[in-house]
Short mmCIF file of C-alpha atoms in Angstrom, two decimals:
data_model
loop_
_atom_site.label_atom_id
_atom_site.label_comp_id
_atom_site.label_asym_id
_atom_site.label_seq_id
_atom_site.Cartn_x
_atom_site.Cartn_y
_atom_site.Cartn_z
CA MET A 694 77.86 52.58 72.70
CA GLU A 695 76.87 55.03 69.72
CA LEU A 696 79.64 57.73 69.67
CA SER A 697 76.77 60.06 70.85
CA GLU A 698 75.86 58.10 73.29
CA LYS A 699 79.56 58.23 74.95
CA TYR A 700 79.04 62.14 74.80
CA ILE A 701 75.32 61.89 76.14
CA SER A 702 76.35 59.57 79.12
CA GLU A 703 79.45 61.46 79.89
CA LEU A 704 77.05 64.80 79.95
CA PHE A 705 74.58 63.15 81.97
CA SER A 706 77.32 61.91 84.84
CA ILE A 707 78.63 65.52 85.26
CA LYS A 708 75.89 66.80 85.54
CA GLU A 709 74.28 64.69 88.28
CA ARG A 710 78.19 64.93 89.83
CA LEU A 711 77.93 68.38 90.21
CA LYS A 712 74.13 68.18 91.31
CA LYS A 713 74.88 66.00 94.60
CA SER A 714 78.41 68.24 95.45
CA LEU A 715 76.45 71.49 94.76
CA GLN A 716 73.75 70.98 97.27
CA ALA A 717 75.86 69.17 99.78
CA PHE A 718 78.47 72.31 99.80
CA LYS A 719 75.19 74.60 99.75
CA ASN A 720 73.72 73.05 102.49
CA GLY A 721 77.19 73.54 104.50
CA GLU A 722 78.15 69.80 104.53
CA LEU A 723 81.87 68.27 103.06
CA ILE A 724 82.17 67.46 99.88
CA LEU A 725 85.19 66.16 98.18
CA VAL A 726 87.45 68.39 94.78
CA GLY A 727 89.88 66.18 92.92
CA ASP A 728 92.27 67.93 90.03
CA ASP A 729 92.39 66.25 86.32
CA GLY A 730 94.74 63.79 87.55
CA LEU A 731 97.49 65.67 85.43
CA ARG A 732 98.30 68.44 87.64
CA GLU A 733 98.66 68.63 91.33
CA ASN A 734 97.29 65.27 91.55
CA GLU A 735 95.43 65.97 94.28
CA VAL A 736 92.19 66.23 96.30
CA ASP A 737 90.81 68.13 99.17
CA LEU A 738 87.75 68.07 101.59
CA VAL A 739 86.05 71.24 101.51
CA PHE A 740 83.31 73.59 102.58
CA HIS A 741 81.90 76.20 102.34
CA ALA A 742 82.46 79.62 105.10
CA LYS A 743 79.04 78.87 106.38
CA GLY A 744 79.59 75.33 106.44
CA SER A 745 82.90 75.66 109.38
CA THR A 746 81.63 74.03 112.44
CA PRO A 747 83.37 72.92 115.02
CA GLN A 748 83.13 68.75 113.21
CA ASN A 749 83.54 69.68 110.05
CA VAL A 750 87.15 71.55 111.17
CA ASN A 751 88.09 68.50 113.23
CA PHE A 752 87.42 65.54 110.27
CA ALA A 753 89.07 67.51 108.02
CA ILE A 754 92.18 67.95 110.48
CA THR A 755 91.99 64.52 111.16
CA HIS A 756 91.18 62.66 108.61
CA ALA A 757 92.01 64.93 105.33
CA LYS A 758 95.41 65.99 107.83
CA GLY A 759 96.37 69.00 104.66
CA LEU A 760 96.92 72.05 105.56
CA LEU A 761 93.97 73.65 105.94
CA CYS A 762 93.06 76.45 103.62
CA VAL A 763 90.40 79.35 103.25
CA SER A 764 89.86 81.11 99.37
CA LEU A 765 88.88 83.78 99.32
CA SER A 766 87.90 86.72 96.35
CA HIS A 767 89.61 89.29 95.81
CA GLU A 768 86.65 91.58 97.04
CA ILE A 769 86.10 89.79 100.39
CA ALA A 770 90.63 89.60 100.54
CA ASN A 771 90.31 93.56 100.49
CA GLN A 772 87.50 93.88 102.58
CA LEU A 773 89.18 91.80 105.74
CA GLY A 774 92.74 93.30 104.86
CA ILE A 775 93.97 90.36 104.16
CA SER A 776 97.13 90.83 102.02
CA THR A 777 99.76 88.89 99.90
CA ALA A 778 102.45 86.67 101.63
CA PRO A 779 105.52 88.05 100.49
CA ASN A 780 107.43 85.88 97.61
CA LEU A 781 110.48 84.66 98.93
CA PRO A 782 113.55 84.30 96.35
CA GLY A 783 112.98 80.93 93.98
CA GLY A 784 109.45 80.50 94.99
CA ILE A 785 108.02 78.10 92.04
CA SER A 786 103.61 77.82 93.48
CA HIS A 787 101.42 79.59 91.81
CA THR A 788 99.24 79.95 94.97
CA ASN A 789 98.35 83.47 96.31
CA PHE A 790 99.44 82.71 99.79
CA THR A 791 98.28 85.72 102.31
CA LEU A 792 99.63 86.21 105.87
CA SER A 793 97.72 84.02 108.31
CA VAL A 794 95.55 84.97 110.16
CA ASP A 795 92.40 84.76 113.67
CA ALA A 796 89.80 86.16 115.31
CA LYS A 797 89.81 89.60 116.91
CA HIS A 798 87.83 87.92 119.41
CA GLY A 799 85.89 84.65 120.30
CA ILE A 800 88.93 82.76 120.17
CA THR A 801 91.43 81.46 122.88
CA SER A 802 94.50 80.15 121.47
CA GLY A 803 93.01 79.93 117.79
CA ILE A 804 94.43 76.72 117.06
CA SER A 805 90.91 74.19 117.95
CA ALA A 806 88.89 73.11 115.81
CA LYS A 807 86.69 75.76 117.73
CA ASP A 808 88.41 78.23 116.67
CA ARG A 809 89.44 78.26 113.50
CA ALA A 810 86.07 77.19 112.78
CA HIS A 811 85.13 80.42 114.05
CA THR A 812 86.98 82.07 112.18
CA ILE A 813 86.73 80.93 109.44
CA SER A 814 83.13 81.28 108.95
CA LEU A 815 84.17 84.74 110.37
CA MET A 816 85.04 85.53 106.01
CA ALA A 817 81.49 84.35 105.26
CA ASP A 818 80.46 87.63 106.94
CA PRO A 819 79.47 90.31 105.49
CA LYS A 820 79.60 92.26 107.60
CA ALA A 821 83.40 91.55 108.90
CA THR A 822 86.75 94.05 108.10
CA THR A 823 89.30 94.37 108.93
CA GLN A 824 89.09 95.05 112.24
CA ASP A 825 88.01 91.50 113.16
CA PHE A 826 91.25 89.73 112.22
CA ILE A 827 95.03 89.66 113.88
CA SER A 828 97.31 87.90 112.06
CA PRO A 829 99.26 85.51 112.48
CA GLY A 830 96.85 83.47 112.67
CA HIS A 831 96.40 79.61 112.45
CA VAL A 832 94.23 79.67 108.97
CA PHE A 833 95.57 80.49 106.19
CA PRO A 834 93.78 82.16 103.44
CA LEU A 835 94.05 82.21 99.78
CA ARG A 836 93.50 84.37 96.58
CA ALA A 837 91.12 82.94 94.22
CA MET A 838 92.09 84.18 91.14
CA ASN A 839 88.68 86.80 89.11
CA GLY A 840 86.84 84.26 86.66
CA GLY A 841 87.89 80.54 88.53
CA LEU A 842 89.04 78.10 86.56
CA LEU A 843 88.76 80.24 82.97
CA ALA A 844 92.08 82.03 84.74
CA ARG A 845 93.78 79.22 86.86
CA ALA A 846 93.11 75.61 87.10
CA GLY A 847 93.51 75.63 90.51
CA HIS A 848 91.44 73.94 93.89
CA THR A 849 91.18 77.24 94.83
CA GLU A 850 89.45 79.23 92.08
CA ALA A 851 87.21 75.68 92.33
CA LEU A 852 85.95 76.70 95.19
CA TYR A 853 85.43 79.81 93.80
CA GLU A 854 83.24 78.15 90.69
CA LEU A 855 81.02 76.81 93.84
CA CYS A 856 80.42 79.57 95.31
CA ARG A 857 79.95 81.14 92.06
CA MET A 858 77.53 78.40 91.22
CA THR A 859 75.58 78.07 94.45
CA ASN A 860 75.42 82.07 95.39
CA LEU A 861 77.58 82.33 98.29
CA PRO A 862 80.23 84.26 99.62
CA TYR A 863 83.13 83.69 98.28
CA ALA A 864 84.90 82.10 101.36
CA ALA A 865 85.20 78.21 101.78
CA ALA A 866 87.56 76.03 103.49
CA MET A 867 89.86 73.24 101.42
CA CYS A 868 92.28 70.54 103.13
CA GLU A 869 94.63 67.80 101.16
CA VAL A 870 93.64 64.35 101.60
CA LEU A 871 96.82 62.41 102.77
CA GLY A 872 97.24 58.89 102.85
CA GLU A 873 98.60 57.02 105.61
CA ASN A 874 101.97 57.34 103.85
CA GLY A 875 101.94 60.66 104.27
CA GLU A 876 101.50 61.37 100.10
CA ALA A 877 98.86 62.95 98.32
CA ILE A 878 95.99 60.28 97.28
CA ASN A 879 94.92 59.74 92.87
CA PRO A 880 92.23 61.71 92.87
CA ASN A 881 90.68 57.89 91.17
CA LEU A 882 91.58 56.43 93.41
CA PHE A 883 88.66 57.90 95.11
CA THR A 884 86.70 55.27 92.77
CA SER A 885 86.85 52.88 96.42
CA ASP A 886 84.93 53.05 98.61
CA HIS A 887 87.04 50.24 100.43
CA LYS A 888 90.40 52.01 100.43
CA TYR A 889 89.23 54.96 101.96
CA PRO A 890 85.33 54.13 104.22
CA VAL A 891 86.30 56.92 105.69
CA PHE A 892 85.68 59.24 102.57
CA LYS A 893 82.82 56.94 101.16
CA ASN A 894 79.29 58.97 101.50
CA ILE A 895 81.24 62.27 100.83
CA PRO A 896 80.45 63.83 97.07
CA PHE A 897 82.81 64.14 94.63
CA ILE A 898 83.37 66.37 91.62
CA SER A 899 86.92 67.31 89.84
CA THR A 900 88.19 70.90 88.75
CA VAL A 901 87.51 69.06 84.75
CA ASP A 902 83.53 68.96 85.74
CA ILE A 903 83.51 71.93 87.58
CA LEU A 904 85.61 74.20 84.58
CA TRP A 905 83.10 72.32 82.18
CA ASN A 906 79.86 72.78 83.11
CA ARG A 907 80.67 76.36 83.23
CA ILE A 908 81.95 75.92 79.85
CA LEU A 909 79.60 73.73 78.34
CA PHE A 910 76.38 74.46 80.25
CA GLU A 911 76.37 78.00 81.77
CA ASN A 912 75.39 81.22 79.40
CA SER A 913 78.60 82.66 78.03
CA ASN A 914 79.79 86.02 78.96
CA GLU A 915 83.30 85.80 78.37
CA SER A 916 82.56 85.17 74.59
CA VAL A 917 80.46 87.51 72.55
CA PHE A 918 81.06 88.83 69.26
CA GLU A 919 81.88 92.00 68.32
CA LYS A 920 80.34 93.74 64.46
CA ASN A 921 83.61 94.62 62.59
CA GLU A 922 83.51 97.04 59.96
CA GLU A 923 86.47 96.98 58.38
CA PHE A 924 86.31 93.05 57.37
CA ILE A 925 87.47 92.99 54.12
CA PRO A 926 84.43 90.76 51.93
CA SER A 927 85.52 88.44 49.72
CA ASN A 928 85.89 89.12 45.49
CA LEU A 929 83.53 85.40 45.36
CA ARG A 930 79.85 87.33 46.57
CA GLU A 931 78.25 91.17 47.04
CA LYS A 932 79.44 92.99 50.49
CA PRO A 933 77.86 91.39 53.09
CA ILE A 934 74.57 92.80 55.54
CA ALA A 935 77.46 92.57 58.48
CA VAL A 936 80.18 91.37 59.92
CA TYR A 937 80.93 89.79 63.52
CA LEU A 938 84.34 88.63 64.91
CA LEU A 939 84.74 86.50 68.60
CA ILE A 940 86.08 88.43 71.35
CA PRO A 941 86.68 85.77 73.96
CA LYS A 942 87.88 87.27 76.90
CA LEU A 943 88.45 83.88 79.57
CA GLU A 944 87.69 82.06 76.95
CA LYS A 945 91.23 82.82 74.48
CA SER A 946 92.44 79.41 75.21
CA ILE A 947 89.23 77.71 74.53
CA THR A 948 88.25 79.30 71.11
CA LEU A 949 89.79 80.20 68.16
CA THR A 950 89.37 82.80 65.67
CA THR A 951 86.25 82.77 64.72
CA ILE A 952 84.47 84.98 61.81
CA ILE A 953 81.17 85.10 61.52
CA THR A 954 79.31 87.04 57.82
CA ILE A 955 76.11 87.86 57.05
CA TYR A 956 75.11 87.91 53.25
CA ASN A 957 70.93 88.25 53.95
CA GLN A 958 68.26 87.74 56.52
CA ASN A 959 66.62 84.61 55.60
CA ILE A 960 69.18 82.40 58.16
CA THR A 961 68.91 78.53 57.03
CA PRO A 962 71.05 75.35 58.69
CA GLU A 963 70.94 75.00 54.77
CA THR A 964 72.69 78.11 53.58
CA THR A 965 74.90 78.11 56.65
CA ARG A 966 78.00 77.92 55.38
CA ILE A 967 81.56 76.20 58.04
CA SER A 968 84.76 76.51 57.15
CA ILE A 969 88.61 76.11 58.98
CA THR A 970 91.46 77.08 57.45
CA ASN A 971 95.28 76.76 58.74
CA THR A 972 98.29 78.23 57.21
CA ALA A 973 98.07 75.64 54.99
CA GLN A 974 94.97 73.86 53.96
CA SER A 975 91.10 74.84 53.62
CA TRP A 976 88.44 73.09 54.40
CA ASP A 977 84.66 72.92 54.61
CA ASN A 978 80.94 71.68 54.78
CA SER A 979 80.40 71.58 50.87
CA VAL A 980 78.05 74.65 51.16
CA SER A 981 79.42 77.22 49.07
CA LEU A 982 80.04 80.83 49.30
CA SER A 983 78.07 82.21 46.44
CA ASN A 984 75.05 81.28 48.00
CA CYS A 985 75.15 80.40 51.40
CA SER A 986 73.56 82.83 53.70
CA VAL A 987 75.42 83.49 56.00
CA SER A 988 79.90 81.78 56.54
CA ILE A 989 81.35 80.62 59.87
CA SER A 990 84.80 81.02 59.66
CA MET A 991 87.88 79.47 61.77
CA PHE A 992 91.30 80.03 61.56
CA SER A 993 93.51 77.05 63.47
CA THR A 994 96.75 76.67 63.31
CA GLY A 995 96.58 73.38 64.86
CA ASN A 996 94.76 70.00 63.18
CA CYS A 997 91.60 71.38 61.44
CA LEU A 998 90.31 67.85 61.02
CA GLU A 999 91.18 66.41 64.20
CA LYS A 1000 88.27 64.01 65.96
CA THR A 1001 86.25 65.39 69.38
CA PRO A 1002 87.12 62.98 72.43
CA THR A 1003 84.99 61.25 73.57
CA CYS A 1004 86.51 61.62 77.04
CA ILE A 1005 85.68 64.97 78.87
CA ASN A 1006 89.34 64.60 80.42
CA ASP A 1007 90.74 64.34 77.14
CA PHE A 1008 89.76 68.12 76.35
CA CYS A 1009 92.67 69.65 77.68
CA ASP A 1010 95.61 68.88 79.89
CA MET A 1011 95.66 71.15 82.93
CA SER A 1012 98.75 69.34 84.30
CA ALA A 1013 100.31 73.18 83.50
CA LYS A 1014 99.64 76.81 85.82
CA GLU A 1015 97.41 78.13 83.60
CA GLY A 1016 95.17 75.08 82.69
CA LEU A 1017 93.77 75.58 78.94
CA ASN A 1018 96.17 76.57 77.30
CA ASN A 1019 96.84 73.15 75.68
CA THR A 1020 92.97 73.00 74.47
CA LYS A 1021 93.07 70.40 71.74
CA THR A 1022 92.29 71.78 68.70
CA SER A 1023 88.99 69.28 68.12
CA VAL A 1024 87.39 70.92 70.94
CA LYS A 1025 87.91 74.67 70.46
CA ARG A 1026 87.16 73.64 67.19
CA VAL A 1027 83.91 72.78 68.64
CA LEU A 1028 83.24 75.17 71.14
CA SER A 1029 83.83 77.60 68.30
CA LEU A 1030 80.65 76.37 66.70
CA LEU A 1031 78.76 76.30 69.39
CA ARG A 1032 79.65 80.07 70.92
CA SER A 1033 79.09 80.51 66.52
CA PHE A 1034 75.79 79.01 67.10
CA GLN A 1035 74.56 80.68 70.02
CA PHE A 1036 74.84 83.97 68.98
CA LEU A 1037 73.23 83.47 65.66
CA THR A 1038 69.94 82.42 67.88
CA GLU A 1039 70.42 85.26 69.95
CA LEU A 1040 70.90 87.65 66.31
CA THR A 1041 67.77 86.02 64.72
CA LYS A 1042 65.72 86.18 67.58
CA ASP A 1043 65.33 82.64 68.08
CA LYS A 1044 64.33 81.38 63.84
CA PHE A 1045 67.72 79.74 64.09
CA ASN A 1046 67.68 77.18 66.94
CA LEU A 1047 71.03 75.03 66.95
CA ALA A 1048 68.14 72.44 68.48
CA GLN A 1049 65.63 72.42 65.86
CA ASN A 1050 68.17 72.61 62.93
CA ILE A 1051 71.01 71.04 64.25
CA ASN A 1052 70.00 67.98 61.71
CA LYS A 1053 70.38 70.08 59.02
CA LEU A 1054 73.58 71.66 58.90
CA ASN A 1055 76.46 70.01 57.13
CA PHE A 1056 79.13 69.24 59.56
CA ILE A 1057 83.19 69.47 58.86
CA VAL A 1058 83.91 66.63 61.15
CA GLN A 1059 81.07 64.46 61.76
CA GLU A 1060 82.06 64.54 65.26
CA ASP A 1061 81.39 68.09 66.27
CA LYS A 1062 77.92 67.24 65.74
CA TYR A 1063 77.33 63.98 67.76
CA PHE A 1064 78.82 66.38 70.53
CA LEU A 1065 76.49 69.46 70.18
CA ALA A 1066 73.20 66.72 69.81
CA ALA A 1067 74.67 64.64 73.03
CA LEU A 1068 74.81 68.76 74.84
CA LEU A 1069 71.41 70.21 73.66
CA LYS A 1070 69.99 66.13 75.12
CA CYS A 1071 71.59 66.92 78.08
CA ASN A 1072 70.63 70.56 78.55
CA GLU A 1073 67.31 69.42 78.00
CA ASN A 1074 66.38 67.37 79.77
CA HIS A 1075 67.87 69.72 83.08
CA SER A 1076 65.84 72.40 82.45
#
């Protein structure tokens, strides 16, 4: 299989897994969410709070067997008056646990599947307030980081993303899946229908799938180019028309410092210069600075010519709590190019259209072209 076909296969698989999982999640059904296998190495059984039925809760506590928690946005947690639990000295978890709660009305002891289902579903009620809950209780809310998986690579934030993508209230339940020996089950083992038949027909998605779908297939408002009036022009060219600097916001860990310099209004792929520089050397795509219409300049301290991985799971090491800090230089490079091309398309009112012009562009690393072409192919088939 050629490299471009590998990229297409990988990206299509992500889209299909996510489509199936989102549909089930939106319908109040159960789904499985695993991490990337490097972090906690766990799988959570998940359902939206609006799908909090006694049957779903009972299935979770019976077959998943972990701690049944609820991921909430800060806004909903504040509305419900659910405060963060105190930290004791020596704690290592970065999970934002809150005080446990029960619904104030409509339950008995609070521990039954029916009672917990009622408490969880109440958290998704837009009319619910702090007066509707008591603490301590039998349901454990967690506060998800604003920004979702771009802010933290946890299951709590993965559920935040699922709620965002389905336009549902930011409240979803999760329960870790434990094996017969009481240990967390490796996400990779869920490819075997025979070992865990009880989960056979439940859609599976990973935090990596969710994260990279957001980055690659959604319009980003986390990376913007702002005009820079203080930029010093090169002595090899006349003063440019405009200079733009990439402001990455929550995408700061997955992009490179990038500057776009516009020299004339007739921006074409053939006259687009791409260069990348580290502290020792510079590389470019053979379009000279002296006659380019636009220059995309990237700056990196890593291996500038590193090849883009063929597997999305290798794009970054999400084993750290922060998740994206160890994104590979090659991935930062190709994402910086993607954001640059998206900006140029918008700036030129679609005259610089990547889908139409990608074969006319010169790339420093050929794998970048293969990856971006595959990305465009997948977007084209899912539009």
